[in-house]
C-alpha cells in the first residue's frame, strides 16, 4: 500500500485534540486511529506492538544484522490541532500541479494560489493533497504517521537492508503540549529518535526555542462604581498600562524572526478586582529567558508601585528548552540525518524551529530527538496541503537513516 493510500485513510478519522479534556488521549478519536495503526503494524509483522493505557503505541522493526547496532526510533503524533475542525475531512488529490489555483470546493473562497504560497514553486509536476475547504487536512502529523508506517512496511519486505532494531512510536495530544508527558523513554529503549513532523522536503530541525510562561496577576480593589471615589483600584487599568509598556516595535512575535526571541502577552482574564495576564517568553538562548523575564517583571512592578493599594503576583513556569543543548552532545544523531537526506537526493535545509516540538521535551527526557520534514504546509489551517512526492521522499529518508545507522555500527 502506498504512503498516499495510508494517508487518505488516516485523515478520514477525526483525531482533533481537546485542551479542556483531562483524559489521555484527550479525545476518543485518537484511540480509534491508534487501534487501526496497531492492527496494521501487526499485519506487517512488526514485533512488540503495544498500545498502552495512555494511548501511546509502540512497536519494533526487528534488526536484520547480527552486528550490534543501537536501536533508533521514529515518532509521529496522531492528534490534530484543536484550533480547526477535523470532522469529516474530505481529502482531495490534485494531480500534476502546474501552477493553477487549487480551489477547495466546499468553500470556494478557500483557494491555494501560487502567488500566496511560495512553497508551491517547488511542487510543479507533483500531486498535491488538500482538504475540501471546511476542515484542516491533518497532514500535521498524519503525513508523518503514514511515512513511518510505509517505511516500516518497506523495511519488513527488504531484510537485505542491514539495520539494527528500529523502534516506532505514535503519540497522542502533541498539539496541546502533552505528547511527551507520558512517553516512556525507558520502554522505548532507543539511543535517539526522529520525529517526522516538519515542512518542506529536505528540512532538518534540531534547534527549538527555549520557552517559559509567565502569569502576572494584578490585584486591585472593587467597590460599587457609583461610590468608588478615592477607593476603587481597577486591576484592568493596571494590566492595560503594563501591556502598553511591553516592547512592541521589537521583541514581539509580530516584529521578530530567525534567531530573535520575544515576549508575547497572549491571554487576559480581566475583572476590576483581579486581572491576570499570561505572557509567553521565548528565546533560543536559555539564559536570555531570565533577562526577558526580569524586564517584564520590572515593567509590571513599576505600574503597581505607582498606584496605592495595588498588588502584584508573578509566576514563571518552564515550558520547554532548546533541544540543541542536548543534540550538540550527540552530533552523530544530526549528522546521520544529514547523510540520509543527501542519499535521498536532497540538500538538507536546516533552520531553527520558532516553537517547540515533542522532540524538545523528549531530548531533555534522555531521548535526543531532532525533527525531519514530513511535507506539511499551512499547519492548522483550512489551506493545509502536502505533496505526495514529498511524503515519498520522507519514506526514503527513514529507510536511509536505518541503513546509515546500520553501516556506521558495522564500521565500528
Ligand atoms: Zn505536528
GROMACS .gro file of C-alpha atoms and ligand atoms in nm:
model
  413
    1UNK     CA    1   0.000   0.000   0.000
    2UNK     CA    2   0.133   0.345  -0.090
    3UNK     CA    3   0.204   0.628   0.151
    4UNK     CA    4  -0.080   0.821  -0.016
    5UNK     CA    5  -0.335   0.542   0.037
    6UNK     CA    6  -0.240   0.524   0.402
    7UNK     CA    7  -0.252   0.899   0.443
    8UNK     CA    8  -0.601   0.921   0.290
    9UNK     CA    9  -0.728   0.655   0.530
   10UNK     CA   10  -0.580   0.819   0.840
   11UNK     CA   11  -0.704   1.173   0.773
   12UNK     CA   12  -1.063   1.048   0.750
   13UNK     CA   13  -1.055   0.977   1.125
   14UNK     CA   14  -1.128   1.277   1.347
   15UNK     CA   15  -0.842   1.299   1.598
   16UNK     CA   16  -0.877   1.663   1.698
   17UNK     CA   17  -0.721   1.718   2.042
   18UNK     CA   18  -0.913   1.889   2.322
   19UNK     CA   19  -0.732   2.109   2.575
   20UNK     CA   20  -1.034   2.103   2.804
   21UNK     CA   21  -1.020   1.727   2.845
   22UNK     CA   22  -0.831   1.570   3.134
   23UNK     CA   23  -0.814   1.222   2.983
   24UNK     CA   24  -0.523   1.081   2.787
   25UNK     CA   25  -0.564   1.074   2.493
   26UNK     CA   26  -0.778   1.386   2.522
   27UNK     CA   27  -1.030   1.259   2.264
   28UNK     CA   28  -1.157   0.908   2.177
   29UNK     CA   29  -1.092   0.953   1.803
   30UNK     CA   30  -0.719   0.932   1.869
   31UNK     CA   31  -0.765   0.585   2.017
   32UNK     CA   32  -0.967   0.479   1.714
   33UNK     CA   33  -0.673   0.565   1.488
   34UNK     CA   34  -0.422   0.410   1.731
   35UNK     CA   35  -0.612   0.078   1.717
   36UNK     CA   36  -0.614   0.085   1.338
   37UNK     CA   37  -0.240   0.153   1.339
   38UNK     CA   38  -0.171  -0.122   1.590
   39UNK     CA   39  -0.357  -0.374   1.373
   40UNK     CA   40  -0.172  -0.254   1.067
   41UNK     CA   41   0.173  -0.282   1.229
   42UNK     CA   42   0.075  -0.630   1.347
   43UNK     CA   43  -0.019  -0.733   0.995
   44UNK     CA   44   0.313  -0.601   0.864
   45UNK     CA   45   0.486  -0.835   1.106
   46UNK     CA   46   0.642  -0.587   1.348
   47UNK     CA   47   0.737  -0.712   1.696
   48UNK     CA   48   0.618  -0.588   2.037
   49UNK     CA   49   0.317  -0.399   1.902
   50UNK     CA   50   0.175  -0.244   2.217
   51UNK     CA   51  -0.090   0.022   2.270
   52UNK     CA   52  -0.053   0.127   2.633
   53UNK     CA   53  -0.316   0.256   2.877
   54UNK     CA   54  -0.234   0.619   2.794
   55UNK     CA   55  -0.283   0.568   2.423
   56UNK     CA   56   0.083   0.555   2.320
   57UNK     CA   57   0.153   0.296   2.051
   58UNK     CA   58   0.499   0.143   2.021
   59UNK     CA   59   0.640  -0.134   1.800
   60UNK     CA   60   0.970  -0.274   1.677
   61UNK     CA   61   1.109  -0.348   1.334
   62UNK     CA   62   1.348  -0.626   1.427
   63UNK     CA   63   1.718  -0.598   1.345
   64UNK     CA   64   1.836  -0.762   1.022
   65UNK     CA   65   2.201  -0.778   1.117
   66UNK     CA   66   2.390  -0.968   1.383
   67UNK     CA   67   2.623  -0.670   1.432
   68UNK     CA   68   2.548  -0.473   1.744
   69UNK     CA   69   2.364  -0.170   1.616
   70UNK     CA   70   2.191   0.056   1.869
   71UNK     CA   71   1.814   0.093   1.844
   72UNK     CA   72   1.690   0.416   1.689
   73UNK     CA   73   1.335   0.544   1.681
   74UNK     CA   74   1.081   0.723   1.463
   75UNK     CA   75   0.794   0.919   1.617
   76UNK     CA   76   0.481   1.093   1.490
   77UNK     CA   77   0.168   1.225   1.658
   78UNK     CA   78  -0.186   1.119   1.566
   79UNK     CA   79  -0.381   1.419   1.701
   80UNK     CA   80  -0.468   1.734   1.509
   81UNK     CA   81  -0.489   2.095   1.623
   82UNK     CA   82  -0.782   2.198   1.844
   83UNK     CA   83  -0.792   2.528   1.650
   84UNK     CA   84  -0.963   2.388   1.343
   85UNK     CA   85  -1.242   2.143   1.267
   86UNK     CA   86  -1.135   1.790   1.175
   87UNK     CA   87  -1.485   1.648   1.136
   88UNK     CA   88  -1.549   1.475   0.803
   89UNK     CA   89  -1.216   1.563   0.648
   90UNK     CA   90  -1.256   1.512   0.275
   91UNK     CA   91  -0.907   1.487   0.123
   92UNK     CA   92  -0.865   1.579  -0.244
   93UNK     CA   93  -0.572   1.485  -0.465
   94UNK     CA   94  -0.489   1.750  -0.725
   95UNK     CA   95  -0.272   1.565  -0.977
   96UNK     CA   96   0.031   1.708  -1.160
   97UNK     CA   97   0.039   2.059  -1.015
   98UNK     CA   98   0.109   2.317  -1.287
   99UNK     CA   99   0.074   2.649  -1.105
  100UNK     CA  100  -0.305   2.666  -1.135
  101UNK     CA  101  -0.524   2.788  -0.850
  102UNK     CA  102  -0.633   2.499  -0.633
  103UNK     CA  103  -0.993   2.575  -0.535
  104UNK     CA  104  -1.134   2.389  -0.236
  105UNK     CA  105  -1.488   2.306  -0.349
  106UNK     CA  106  -1.677   2.308  -0.017
  107UNK     CA  107  -1.577   2.673   0.031
  108UNK     CA  108  -1.479   2.833  -0.298
  109UNK     CA  109  -1.324   3.129  -0.111
  110UNK     CA  110  -1.057   2.886   0.008
  111UNK     CA  111  -0.801   2.890  -0.273
  112UNK     CA  112  -0.433   2.793  -0.284
  113UNK     CA  113  -0.264   3.047  -0.512
  114UNK     CA  114   0.095   3.022  -0.623
  115UNK     CA  115   0.135   3.398  -0.558
  116UNK     CA  116   0.043   3.349  -0.191
  117UNK     CA  117   0.208   3.009  -0.136
  118UNK     CA  118   0.575   3.036  -0.234
  119UNK     CA  119   0.634   2.676  -0.122
  120UNK     CA  120   0.423   2.561  -0.418
  121UNK     CA  121   0.702   2.682  -0.650
  122UNK     CA  122   0.897   2.365  -0.584
  123UNK     CA  123   0.594   2.140  -0.642
  124UNK     CA  124   0.543   2.161  -1.018
  125UNK     CA  125   0.450   1.819  -1.154
  126UNK     CA  126   0.372   1.688  -0.807
  127UNK     CA  127   0.039   1.566  -0.675
  128UNK     CA  128  -0.097   1.797  -0.405
  129UNK     CA  129  -0.339   1.680  -0.137
  130UNK     CA  130  -0.570   1.932   0.029
  131UNK     CA  131  -0.888   1.920   0.235
  132UNK     CA  132  -1.215   2.035   0.080
  133UNK     CA  133  -1.240   2.382   0.236
  134UNK     CA  134  -1.424   2.329   0.565
  135UNK     CA  135  -1.164   2.148   0.774
  136UNK     CA  136  -0.793   2.115   0.819
  137UNK     CA  137  -0.629   1.829   0.630
  138UNK     CA  138  -0.434   1.671   0.914
  139UNK     CA  139  -0.105   1.632   0.728
  140UNK     CA  140   0.025   1.759   1.063
  141UNK     CA  141   0.101   1.492   1.156
  142UNK     CA  142  -0.071   1.209   0.970
  143UNK     CA  143   0.178   1.262   0.689
  144UNK     CA  144   0.445   1.164   0.944
  145UNK     CA  145   0.237   0.866   1.059
  146UNK     CA  146   0.181   0.742   0.702
  147UNK     CA  147   0.550   0.787   0.619
  148UNK     CA  148   0.667   0.586   0.919
  149UNK     CA  149   0.420   0.301   0.856
  150UNK     CA  150   0.516   0.290   0.487
  151UNK     CA  151   0.887   0.286   0.571
  152UNK     CA  152   0.822   0.007   0.821
  153UNK     CA  153   0.637  -0.187   0.551
  154UNK     CA  154   0.933  -0.138   0.314
  155UNK     CA  155   1.195  -0.241   0.569
  156UNK     CA  156   0.997  -0.553   0.666
  157UNK     CA  157   0.989  -0.656   0.299
  158UNK     CA  158   1.361  -0.582   0.247
  159UNK     CA  159   1.554  -0.780   0.507
  160UNK     CA  160   1.864  -0.746   0.287
  161UNK     CA  161   1.897  -0.389   0.420
  162UNK     CA  162   2.125  -0.428   0.721
  163UNK     CA  163   1.994  -0.232   1.017
  164UNK     CA  164   1.957  -0.255   1.391
  165UNK     CA  165   1.632  -0.257   1.586
  166UNK     CA  166   1.404   0.026   1.478
  167UNK     CA  167   1.152   0.150   1.732
  168UNK     CA  168   0.833   0.323   1.631
  169UNK     CA  169   0.607   0.537   1.849
  170UNK     CA  170   0.280   0.710   1.775
  171UNK     CA  171   0.183   0.963   2.041
  172UNK     CA  172  -0.138   1.147   2.136
  173UNK     CA  173  -0.200   1.514   2.214
  174UNK     CA  174   0.111   1.679   2.075
  175UNK     CA  175  -0.095   1.980   1.966
  176UNK     CA  176  -0.195   2.058   2.324
  177UNK     CA  177   0.160   2.017   2.450
  178UNK     CA  178   0.109   1.683   2.624
  179UNK     CA  179   0.266   1.449   2.370
  180UNK     CA  180   0.579   1.385   2.574
  181UNK     CA  181   0.404   1.378   2.914
  182UNK     CA  182   0.353   1.003   2.934
  183UNK     CA  183   0.612   0.892   2.681
  184UNK     CA  184   0.802   0.604   2.841
  185UNK     CA  185   1.158   0.672   2.725
  186UNK     CA  186   1.286   0.370   2.916
  187UNK     CA  187   1.046   0.131   2.749
  188UNK     CA  188   1.108   0.287   2.409
  189UNK     CA  189   1.470   0.189   2.459
  190UNK     CA  190   1.629   0.378   2.167
  191UNK     CA  191   1.952   0.582   2.175
  192UNK     CA  192   1.785   0.857   1.976
  193UNK     CA  193   1.474   0.922   1.771
  194UNK     CA  194   1.349   1.135   1.486
  195UNK     CA  195   1.009   1.300   1.481
  196UNK     CA  196   0.854   1.316   1.134
  197UNK     CA  197   0.663   1.639   1.179
  198UNK     CA  198   0.822   1.907   0.963
  199UNK     CA  199   0.762   2.104   0.647
  200UNK     CA  200   0.928   2.116   0.306
  201UNK     CA  201   1.131   1.826   0.174
  202UNK     CA  202   1.489   1.833   0.295
  203UNK     CA  203   1.416   2.011   0.624
  204UNK     CA  204   1.608   1.904   0.931
  205UNK     CA  205   1.539   2.080   1.259
  206UNK     CA  206   1.750   2.039   1.569
  207UNK     CA  207   1.711   2.374   1.734
  208UNK     CA  208   1.395   2.498   1.902
  209UNK     CA  209   1.303   2.786   2.127
  210UNK     CA  210   1.358   2.771   2.498
  211UNK     CA  211   1.024   2.866   2.645
  212UNK     CA  212   0.872   2.983   2.972
  213UNK     CA  213   0.522   3.102   3.054
  214UNK     CA  214   0.470   3.396   3.292
  215UNK     CA  215   0.146   3.469   3.469
  216UNK     CA  216   0.112   3.819   3.614
  217UNK     CA  217  -0.184   3.877   3.842
  218UNK     CA  218  -0.273   4.238   3.911
  219UNK     CA  219  -0.481   4.277   4.226
  220UNK     CA  220  -0.698   4.585   4.265
  221UNK     CA  221  -0.994   4.671   4.484
  222UNK     CA  222  -1.354   4.657   4.362
  223UNK     CA  223  -1.645   4.855   4.500
  224UNK     CA  224  -1.975   4.992   4.369
  225UNK     CA  225  -1.873   5.224   4.086
  226UNK     CA  226  -2.119   5.489   4.198
  227UNK     CA  227  -1.945   5.516   4.535
  228UNK     CA  228  -1.590   5.433   4.432
  229UNK     CA  229  -1.436   5.776   4.468
  230UNK     CA  230  -1.096   5.751   4.628
  231UNK     CA  231  -1.145   5.381   4.697
  232UNK     CA  232  -1.157   5.171   4.382
  233UNK     CA  233  -0.835   5.031   4.237
  234UNK     CA  234  -0.911   4.895   3.890
  235UNK     CA  235  -0.692   4.595   3.807
  236UNK     CA  236  -0.797   4.615   3.442
  237UNK     CA  237  -0.635   4.959   3.416
  238UNK     CA  238  -0.319   4.831   3.585
  239UNK     CA  239  -0.292   4.543   3.338
  240UNK     CA  240  -0.364   4.771   3.042
  241UNK     CA  241  -0.083   5.006   3.143
  242UNK     CA  242   0.151   4.713   3.186
  243UNK     CA  243   0.065   4.565   2.845
  244UNK     CA  244   0.107   4.904   2.684
  245UNK     CA  245   0.461   4.930   2.822
  246UNK     CA  246   0.572   4.591   2.687
  247UNK     CA  247   0.809   4.623   2.390
  248UNK     CA  248   0.605   4.623   2.068
  249UNK     CA  249   0.839   4.752   1.798
  250UNK     CA  250   1.099   4.493   1.898
  251UNK     CA  251   1.087   4.166   2.091
  252UNK     CA  252   0.729   4.084   1.984
  253UNK     CA  253   0.617   3.791   1.764
  254UNK     CA  254   0.499   4.044   1.504
  255UNK     CA  255   0.844   4.203   1.470
  256UNK     CA  256   1.091   3.916   1.512
  257UNK     CA  257   1.218   3.627   1.302
  258UNK     CA  258   1.516   3.395   1.263
  259UNK     CA  259   1.703   3.362   1.591
  260UNK     CA  260   1.533   3.651   1.773
  261UNK     CA  261   1.327   3.581   2.082
  262UNK     CA  262   1.017   3.761   2.203
  263UNK     CA  263   0.781   3.850   2.486
  264UNK     CA  264   0.418   3.783   2.396
  265UNK     CA  265   0.107   3.867   2.600
  266UNK     CA  266  -0.147   3.615   2.475
  267UNK     CA  267  -0.423   3.574   2.729
  268UNK     CA  268  -0.616   3.807   2.955
  269UNK     CA  269  -0.864   3.726   3.229
  270UNK     CA  270  -0.997   4.060   3.339
  271UNK     CA  271  -1.202   4.195   3.626
  272UNK     CA  272  -1.174   4.509   3.837
  273UNK     CA  273  -1.068   4.311   4.142
  274UNK     CA  274  -0.810   4.093   3.974
  275UNK     CA  275  -0.670   4.078   3.621
  276UNK     CA  276  -0.443   3.803   3.505
  277UNK     CA  277  -0.212   3.843   3.205
  278UNK     CA  278  -0.036   3.544   3.055
  279UNK     CA  279   0.288   3.612   2.872
  280UNK     CA  280   0.496   3.373   2.662
  281UNK     CA  281   0.872   3.418   2.691
  282UNK     CA  282   1.080   3.278   2.403
  283UNK     CA  283   1.449   3.276   2.317
  284UNK     CA  284   1.695   3.034   2.158
  285UNK     CA  285   1.940   3.101   2.441
  286UNK     CA  286   1.800   2.969   2.768
  287UNK     CA  287   1.995   3.222   2.975
  288UNK     CA  288   1.829   3.506   2.784
  289UNK     CA  289   1.487   3.396   2.911
  290UNK     CA  290   1.580   3.529   3.256
  291UNK     CA  291   1.670   3.870   3.110
  292UNK     CA  292   1.336   3.893   2.933
  293UNK     CA  293   1.154   3.783   3.247
  294UNK     CA  294   1.337   4.045   3.453
  295UNK     CA  295   1.229   4.312   3.206
  296UNK     CA  296   0.865   4.201   3.218
  297UNK     CA  297   0.873   4.192   3.597
  298UNK     CA  298   1.027   4.541   3.622
  299UNK     CA  299   0.759   4.693   3.395
  300UNK     CA  300   0.481   4.531   3.596
  301UNK     CA  301   0.627   4.635   3.931
  302UNK     CA  302   0.667   4.996   3.817
  303UNK     CA  303   0.299   5.012   3.725
  304UNK     CA  304   0.187   4.866   4.056
  305UNK     CA  305   0.426   5.080   4.262
  306UNK     CA  306   0.266   5.396   4.121
  307UNK     CA  307  -0.084   5.305   4.245
  308UNK     CA  308  -0.153   5.282   4.622
  309UNK     CA  309  -0.349   4.970   4.710
  310UNK     CA  310  -0.244   4.777   4.400
  311UNK     CA  311  -0.060   4.447   4.432
  312UNK     CA  312   0.110   4.202   4.200
  313UNK     CA  313   0.178   3.829   4.191
  314UNK     CA  314   0.413   3.674   3.938
  315UNK     CA  315   0.451   3.309   3.846
  316UNK     CA  316   0.704   3.169   3.598
  317UNK     CA  317   0.670   2.818   3.460
  318UNK     CA  318   0.917   2.634   3.241
  319UNK     CA  319   0.760   2.511   2.917
  320UNK     CA  320   1.047   2.351   2.724
  321UNK     CA  321   1.412   2.404   2.636
  322UNK     CA  322   1.613   2.434   2.315
  323UNK     CA  323   1.683   2.074   2.211
  324UNK     CA  324   2.014   2.184   2.064
  325UNK     CA  325   2.160   2.194   2.416
  326UNK     CA  326   2.116   1.815   2.417
  327UNK     CA  327   2.180   1.743   2.049
  328UNK     CA  328   2.515   1.926   2.049
  329UNK     CA  329   2.634   1.649   2.280
  330UNK     CA  330   2.518   1.383   2.028
  331UNK     CA  331   2.647   1.513   1.694
  332UNK     CA  332   2.604   1.172   1.523
  333UNK     CA  333   2.228   1.196   1.556
  334UNK     CA  334   2.205   1.508   1.339
  335UNK     CA  335   2.498   1.413   1.110
  336UNK     CA  336   2.336   1.085   1.014
  337UNK     CA  337   2.011   1.261   0.937
  338UNK     CA  338   2.202   1.494   0.701
  339UNK     CA  339   2.361   1.193   0.537
  340UNK     CA  340   2.026   1.015   0.491
  341UNK     CA  341   1.866   1.328   0.342
  342UNK     CA  342   2.155   1.356   0.092
  343UNK     CA  343   2.123   0.989  -0.001
  344UNK     CA  344   1.758   1.056  -0.081
  345UNK     CA  345   1.884   1.311  -0.334
  346UNK     CA  346   1.805   1.624  -0.132
  347UNK     CA  347   2.012   1.900   0.022
  348UNK     CA  348   1.942   1.934   0.397
  349UNK     CA  349   1.766   2.259   0.485
  350UNK     CA  350   1.849   2.349   0.843
  351UNK     CA  351   1.672   2.622   1.031
  352UNK     CA  352   1.558   2.687   1.385
  353UNK     CA  353   1.204   2.599   1.489
  354UNK     CA  354   1.035   2.910   1.626
  355UNK     CA  355   0.839   2.693   1.863
  356UNK     CA  356   0.881   2.362   2.034
  357UNK     CA  357   0.821   2.004   1.933
  358UNK     CA  358   0.774   1.689   2.130
  359UNK     CA  359   1.138   1.638   2.039
  360UNK     CA  360   1.239   1.936   2.254
  361UNK     CA  361   1.086   1.770   2.559
  362UNK     CA  362   1.199   1.417   2.469
  363UNK     CA  363   1.556   1.533   2.417
  364UNK     CA  364   1.566   1.653   2.777
  365UNK     CA  365   1.397   1.332   2.894
  366UNK     CA  366   1.702   1.138   2.767
  367UNK     CA  367   1.597   1.070   2.408
  368UNK     CA  368   1.781   1.305   2.167
  369UNK     CA  369   1.515   1.377   1.903
  370UNK     CA  370   1.559   1.614   1.608
  371UNK     CA  371   1.272   1.674   1.365
  372UNK     CA  372   1.259   1.569   0.999
  373UNK     CA  373   1.039   1.702   0.721
  374UNK     CA  374   0.708   1.528   0.665
  375UNK     CA  375   0.590   1.760   0.385
  376UNK     CA  376   0.341   1.960   0.593
  377UNK     CA  377   0.236   2.310   0.486
  378UNK     CA  378  -0.009   2.564   0.632
  379UNK     CA  379  -0.045   2.378   0.961
  380UNK     CA  380  -0.375   2.413   1.148
  381UNK     CA  381  -0.541   2.579   0.850
  382UNK     CA  382  -0.814   2.505   0.601
  383UNK     CA  383  -0.545   2.563   0.340
  384UNK     CA  384  -0.324   2.286   0.475
  385UNK     CA  385  -0.158   2.080   0.199
  386UNK     CA  386   0.100   1.811   0.144
  387UNK     CA  387   0.265   1.677  -0.169
  388UNK     CA  388   0.261   1.305  -0.239
  389UNK     CA  389   0.616   1.316  -0.375
  390UNK     CA  390   0.741   1.487  -0.055
  391UNK     CA  391   0.583   1.211   0.151
  392UNK     CA  392   0.757   0.953  -0.067
  393UNK     CA  393   1.089   1.133  -0.010
  394UNK     CA  394   1.033   1.125   0.365
  395UNK     CA  395   0.980   0.748   0.346
  396UNK     CA  396   1.312   0.723   0.161
  397UNK     CA  397   1.489   0.928   0.428
  398UNK     CA  398   1.361   0.696   0.703
  399UNK     CA  399   1.486   0.390   0.514
  400UNK     CA  400   1.824   0.558   0.450
  401UNK     CA  401   1.855   0.651   0.818
  402UNK     CA  402   1.806   0.286   0.913
  403UNK     CA  403   2.076   0.196   0.662
  404UNK     CA  404   2.324   0.467   0.771
  405UNK     CA  405   2.299   0.367   1.139
  406UNK     CA  406   2.349   0.003   1.034
  407UNK     CA  407   2.659   0.084   0.829
  408UNK     CA  408   2.821   0.309   1.090
  409UNK     CA  409   2.790   0.040   1.354
  410UNK     CA  410   2.938  -0.221   1.116
  411UNK     CA  411   3.233   0.013   1.055
  412UNK     CA  412   3.281   0.017   1.432
  413LIG    ZN1  413   0.273   1.838   1.434
   0.00000   0.00000   0.00000
